[in-house]
């Protein structure tokens, strides 16, 4: 069974379009994340949700909007796509991020977004 | 906030060579330290971790020791294999993790 899954795996679209990436985890974790990885492999956190509530919202354009319908899902909607949005987007989850205990993050396989 | 500095890659080695990838961090208190590995076309996987000073994390022949005095968590392996070719990320944190920029390792037969 896949622990953290993302769809689609590849997404090619035109500038100005709106698109969504879906993420689901079946680990029963409380916290989910979205990361952006650029072409140089640099990994930057975008959002973090704990029990469906937004906890971290790094400096990300407001064209990016996460939505968590339940604890197992965290989707990423992107409006008015730009060339610079091309990257690999990773979803991750962890057991409990805010009790001060260390915990492992489990990553999805990534979604490669290409904006033309 | 926390920060992580990793040696820049790519690191190119022949099979069975000794590997060291340096990682230093800045953080307040006593965060946990992690090494993640990303194989081509895949997501990140936890390779090893250490939760307190002087702890040694180990997995698949890789080791790293939590050095509080030098704020370091260097990754080592005694004999690398071609299958170890990947990008390695050092990370630090209690809950939300801060990742280094990644170090690509290329192992040739």
Short mmCIF file of C-alpha atoms in Angstrom, two decimals:
data_model
loop_
_atom_site.label_atom_id
_atom_site.label_comp_id
_atom_site.label_asym_id
_atom_site.label_seq_id
_atom_site.Cartn_x
_atom_site.Cartn_y
_atom_site.Cartn_z
CA UNK A 1 0.00 0.00 0.00
CA UNK A 2 1.26 3.46 -0.89
CA UNK A 3 1.73 5.56 2.23
CA UNK A 4 1.65 9.02 0.62
CA UNK A 5 0.28 9.30 -2.88
CA UNK A 6 0.05 12.24 -5.24
CA UNK A 7 -1.79 12.78 -8.49
CA UNK A 8 -0.95 13.52 -11.16
CA UNK A 9 2.68 12.46 -11.45
CA UNK A 10 3.26 14.77 -14.41
CA UNK A 11 1.39 17.96 -15.25
CA UNK A 12 2.07 20.03 -18.36
CA UNK A 13 0.03 23.18 -18.83
CA UNK A 14 0.00 26.62 -20.35
CA UNK A 15 0.74 29.87 -18.58
CA UNK A 16 -2.33 31.44 -17.04
CA UNK A 17 -4.16 28.17 -16.43
CA UNK A 18 -5.42 26.95 -13.06
CA UNK A 19 -4.47 23.49 -11.88
CA UNK A 20 -4.68 21.25 -8.81
CA UNK A 21 -2.46 18.57 -7.34
CA UNK A 22 -3.95 16.04 -4.95
CA UNK A 23 -2.30 14.32 -2.02
CA UNK A 24 -3.53 11.53 0.21
CA UNK A 25 -1.88 9.71 3.09
CA UNK A 26 -3.08 6.45 4.62
CA UNK A 27 -0.76 6.53 7.62
CA UNK A 28 -3.19 8.16 10.03
CA UNK A 29 -0.85 11.12 10.42
CA UNK A 30 -1.95 14.45 11.86
CA UNK A 31 0.26 16.76 9.83
CA UNK A 32 0.72 17.22 6.10
CA UNK A 33 3.05 19.43 4.09
CA UNK A 34 3.69 20.76 0.62
CA UNK A 35 7.23 21.34 -0.61
CA UNK A 36 8.55 22.80 -3.85
CA UNK A 37 11.78 21.42 -5.32
CA UNK A 38 13.44 23.52 -8.00
CA UNK A 39 15.69 22.38 -10.83
CA UNK A 40 18.74 22.53 -8.55
CA UNK A 41 17.07 20.12 -6.11
CA UNK A 42 16.58 22.83 -3.48
CA UNK A 43 13.64 21.85 -1.28
CA UNK A 44 11.48 24.59 0.21
CA UNK A 45 8.48 24.16 2.45
CA UNK A 46 5.34 25.93 1.28
CA UNK A 47 2.58 24.92 3.67
CA UNK A 48 1.93 22.77 6.68
CA UNK A 49 -1.46 21.59 7.95
CA UNK A 50 -2.17 20.00 11.30
CA UNK A 51 -5.56 18.33 11.67
CA UNK A 52 -6.97 20.33 8.76
CA UNK A 53 -5.72 23.66 10.10
CA UNK A 54 -3.09 25.76 8.36
CA UNK A 55 -0.03 26.02 10.57
CA UNK A 56 2.74 27.21 8.30
CA UNK A 57 2.39 29.42 5.29
CA UNK A 58 5.80 30.41 4.03
CA UNK A 59 6.36 33.24 1.62
CA UNK A 60 4.36 31.82 -1.23
CA UNK A 61 2.33 33.79 -3.79
CA UNK A 62 -1.36 33.81 -2.94
CA UNK A 63 -1.97 32.11 -6.29
CA UNK A 64 -1.14 28.95 -4.32
CA UNK A 65 -3.91 27.79 -2.04
CA UNK A 66 -3.86 24.57 -0.04
CA UNK A 67 -7.10 22.86 0.89
CA UNK A 68 -7.52 20.09 3.41
CA UNK A 69 -10.97 18.46 3.24
CA UNK A 70 -9.97 15.97 5.93
CA UNK A 71 -6.92 14.85 7.85
CA UNK A 72 -5.86 12.40 5.16
CA UNK A 73 -5.92 14.82 2.24
CA UNK A 74 -4.09 18.03 1.40
CA UNK A 75 -4.61 19.40 -2.09
CA UNK A 76 -2.74 22.24 -3.73
CA UNK A 77 -4.52 24.62 -6.07
CA UNK A 78 -2.52 26.95 -8.26
CA UNK A 79 -4.15 29.84 -10.10
CA UNK A 80 -2.77 31.81 -13.04
CA UNK A 81 0.24 29.57 -13.52
CA UNK A 82 3.55 31.22 -14.36
CA UNK A 83 6.74 29.88 -15.94
CA UNK A 84 8.51 30.10 -12.60
CA UNK A 85 6.05 27.67 -11.07
CA UNK A 86 7.67 24.84 -13.02
CA UNK A 87 9.14 22.51 -10.41
CA UNK A 88 8.53 19.22 -8.64
CA UNK A 89 5.99 19.48 -5.84
CA UNK A 90 6.17 17.02 -2.96
CA UNK A 91 3.54 16.23 -0.41
CA UNK A 92 4.63 14.80 2.94
CA UNK A 93 3.07 13.76 6.23
CA UNK A 94 4.18 13.15 9.80
CA UNK A 95 2.58 11.75 12.90
CA UNK A 96 2.39 14.87 15.02
CA UNK A 97 4.37 17.97 14.29
CA UNK A 98 3.51 20.21 17.19
CA UNK A 99 4.11 18.43 20.44
CA UNK A 100 7.84 18.99 20.40
CA UNK A 101 8.65 15.37 19.64
CA UNK A 102 10.80 14.52 16.68
CA UNK A 103 9.10 12.66 13.94
CA UNK A 104 9.83 11.35 10.53
CA UNK A 105 8.27 12.88 7.47
CA UNK A 106 7.02 10.51 4.76
CA UNK A 107 7.15 11.90 1.25
CA UNK A 108 5.02 11.28 -1.78
CA UNK A 109 6.58 10.51 -5.17
CA UNK A 110 6.25 14.08 -6.39
CA UNK A 111 4.37 15.89 -9.15
CA UNK A 112 6.47 17.36 -11.92
CA UNK A 113 4.76 20.56 -13.08
CA UNK A 114 5.85 22.10 -16.37
CA UNK A 115 4.41 25.46 -17.35
CA UNK A 116 4.80 26.36 -21.03
CA UNK B 1 15.20 30.09 12.41
CA UNK B 2 17.15 26.92 11.77
CA UNK B 3 19.57 26.53 8.87
CA UNK B 4 21.53 23.69 7.32
CA UNK B 5 24.69 23.84 5.24
CA UNK B 6 25.75 20.88 3.15
CA UNK B 7 28.78 20.43 0.98
CA UNK B 8 28.08 21.15 -2.65
CA UNK B 9 28.07 18.35 -5.14
CA UNK B 10 28.24 16.45 -7.18
CA UNK B 11 30.42 14.06 -5.25
CA UNK B 12 31.88 11.56 -7.70
CA UNK B 13 33.34 8.30 -6.38
CA UNK B 14 34.32 4.90 -7.63
CA UNK B 15 32.60 1.84 -6.24
CA UNK B 16 33.92 0.74 -2.83
CA UNK B 17 35.34 4.19 -2.05
CA UNK B 18 34.79 5.88 1.32
CA UNK B 19 32.08 8.52 1.45
CA UNK B 20 31.75 11.61 3.59
CA UNK B 21 29.09 14.27 3.04
CA UNK B 22 29.45 17.16 5.44
CA UNK B 23 26.49 18.79 7.15
CA UNK B 24 26.48 21.58 9.70
CA UNK B 25 23.49 23.29 11.21
CA UNK B 26 22.40 26.24 13.29
CA UNK B 27 19.48 25.83 15.65
CA UNK B 28 18.37 26.70 19.14
CA UNK B 29 18.10 23.98 21.72
CA UNK B 30 18.45 20.32 20.86
CA UNK B 31 16.69 19.57 17.60
CA UNK B 32 16.61 16.18 15.92
CA UNK B 33 18.85 15.61 12.90
CA UNK B 34 18.04 13.62 9.79
CA UNK B 35 19.51 12.40 6.55
CA UNK B 36 17.10 11.83 3.69
CA UNK B 37 17.92 10.23 0.33
CA UNK B 38 16.23 10.92 -3.00
CA UNK B 39 16.77 8.37 -5.76
CA UNK B 40 16.22 9.53 -9.35
CA UNK B 41 12.56 10.19 -10.09
CA UNK B 42 11.41 9.45 -6.55
CA UNK B 43 10.45 11.28 -3.39
CA UNK B 44 12.62 11.64 -0.31
CA UNK B 45 13.09 8.69 2.04
CA UNK B 46 14.44 8.82 5.56
CA UNK B 47 17.90 7.26 5.63
CA UNK B 48 18.80 7.75 9.28
CA UNK B 49 18.21 10.06 12.22
CA UNK B 50 19.56 11.07 15.63
CA UNK B 51 17.57 12.72 18.36
CA UNK B 52 20.15 13.80 20.92
CA UNK B 53 23.80 14.70 21.24
CA UNK B 54 26.30 11.88 20.62
CA UNK B 55 23.60 9.63 19.16
CA UNK B 56 24.68 7.72 16.09
CA UNK B 57 22.14 7.02 13.40
CA UNK B 58 22.83 4.16 11.02
CA UNK B 59 21.13 2.39 8.14
CA UNK B 60 22.22 0.46 5.02
CA UNK B 61 25.89 0.96 5.91
CA UNK B 62 25.51 4.72 6.31
CA UNK B 63 26.27 6.40 9.63
CA UNK B 64 26.09 9.88 11.09
CA UNK B 65 26.80 11.11 14.63
CA UNK B 66 25.05 14.04 16.28
CA UNK B 67 27.88 16.37 17.32
CA UNK B 68 26.52 19.18 19.45
CA UNK B 69 29.91 20.79 20.06
CA UNK B 70 30.59 21.23 16.34
CA UNK B 71 26.91 21.43 15.30
CA UNK B 72 27.55 18.77 12.68
CA UNK B 73 25.93 15.60 11.40
CA UNK B 74 28.29 14.29 8.72
CA UNK B 75 27.17 11.30 6.66
CA UNK B 76 29.66 8.47 6.12
CA UNK B 77 29.79 5.11 4.41
CA UNK B 78 32.78 2.84 4.27
CA UNK B 79 32.23 1.37 0.83
CA UNK B 80 29.77 2.93 -1.62
CA UNK B 81 27.92 1.06 -4.33
CA UNK B 82 26.60 2.21 -7.69
CA UNK B 83 23.09 1.87 -6.24
CA UNK B 84 23.92 4.58 -3.68
CA UNK B 85 23.90 7.19 -6.46
CA UNK B 86 21.25 9.68 -5.34
CA UNK B 87 20.77 13.11 -3.79
CA UNK B 88 21.28 13.27 -0.03
CA UNK B 89 19.59 15.87 2.16
CA UNK B 90 20.53 16.81 5.70
CA UNK B 91 17.65 18.19 7.80
CA UNK B 92 17.20 19.65 11.26
CA UNK B 93 14.15 20.36 13.39
CA UNK B 94 11.78 19.42 16.15
CA UNK B 95 8.63 19.30 14.06
CA UNK B 96 8.88 21.31 10.89
CA UNK B 97 12.15 20.39 9.22
CA UNK B 98 14.67 22.66 7.58
CA UNK B 99 16.50 20.95 4.73
CA UNK B 100 19.93 21.55 3.29
CA UNK B 101 20.31 22.12 -0.43
CA UNK B 102 21.13 18.49 -1.12
CA UNK B 103 24.33 16.79 -2.27
CA UNK B 104 24.32 14.65 -5.38
CA UNK B 105 26.40 11.47 -5.15
CA UNK B 106 27.49 9.72 -8.33
CA UNK B 107 29.14 6.31 -7.97
CA UNK B 108 30.78 4.71 -10.98
CA UNK B 109 31.61 1.00 -11.36
#
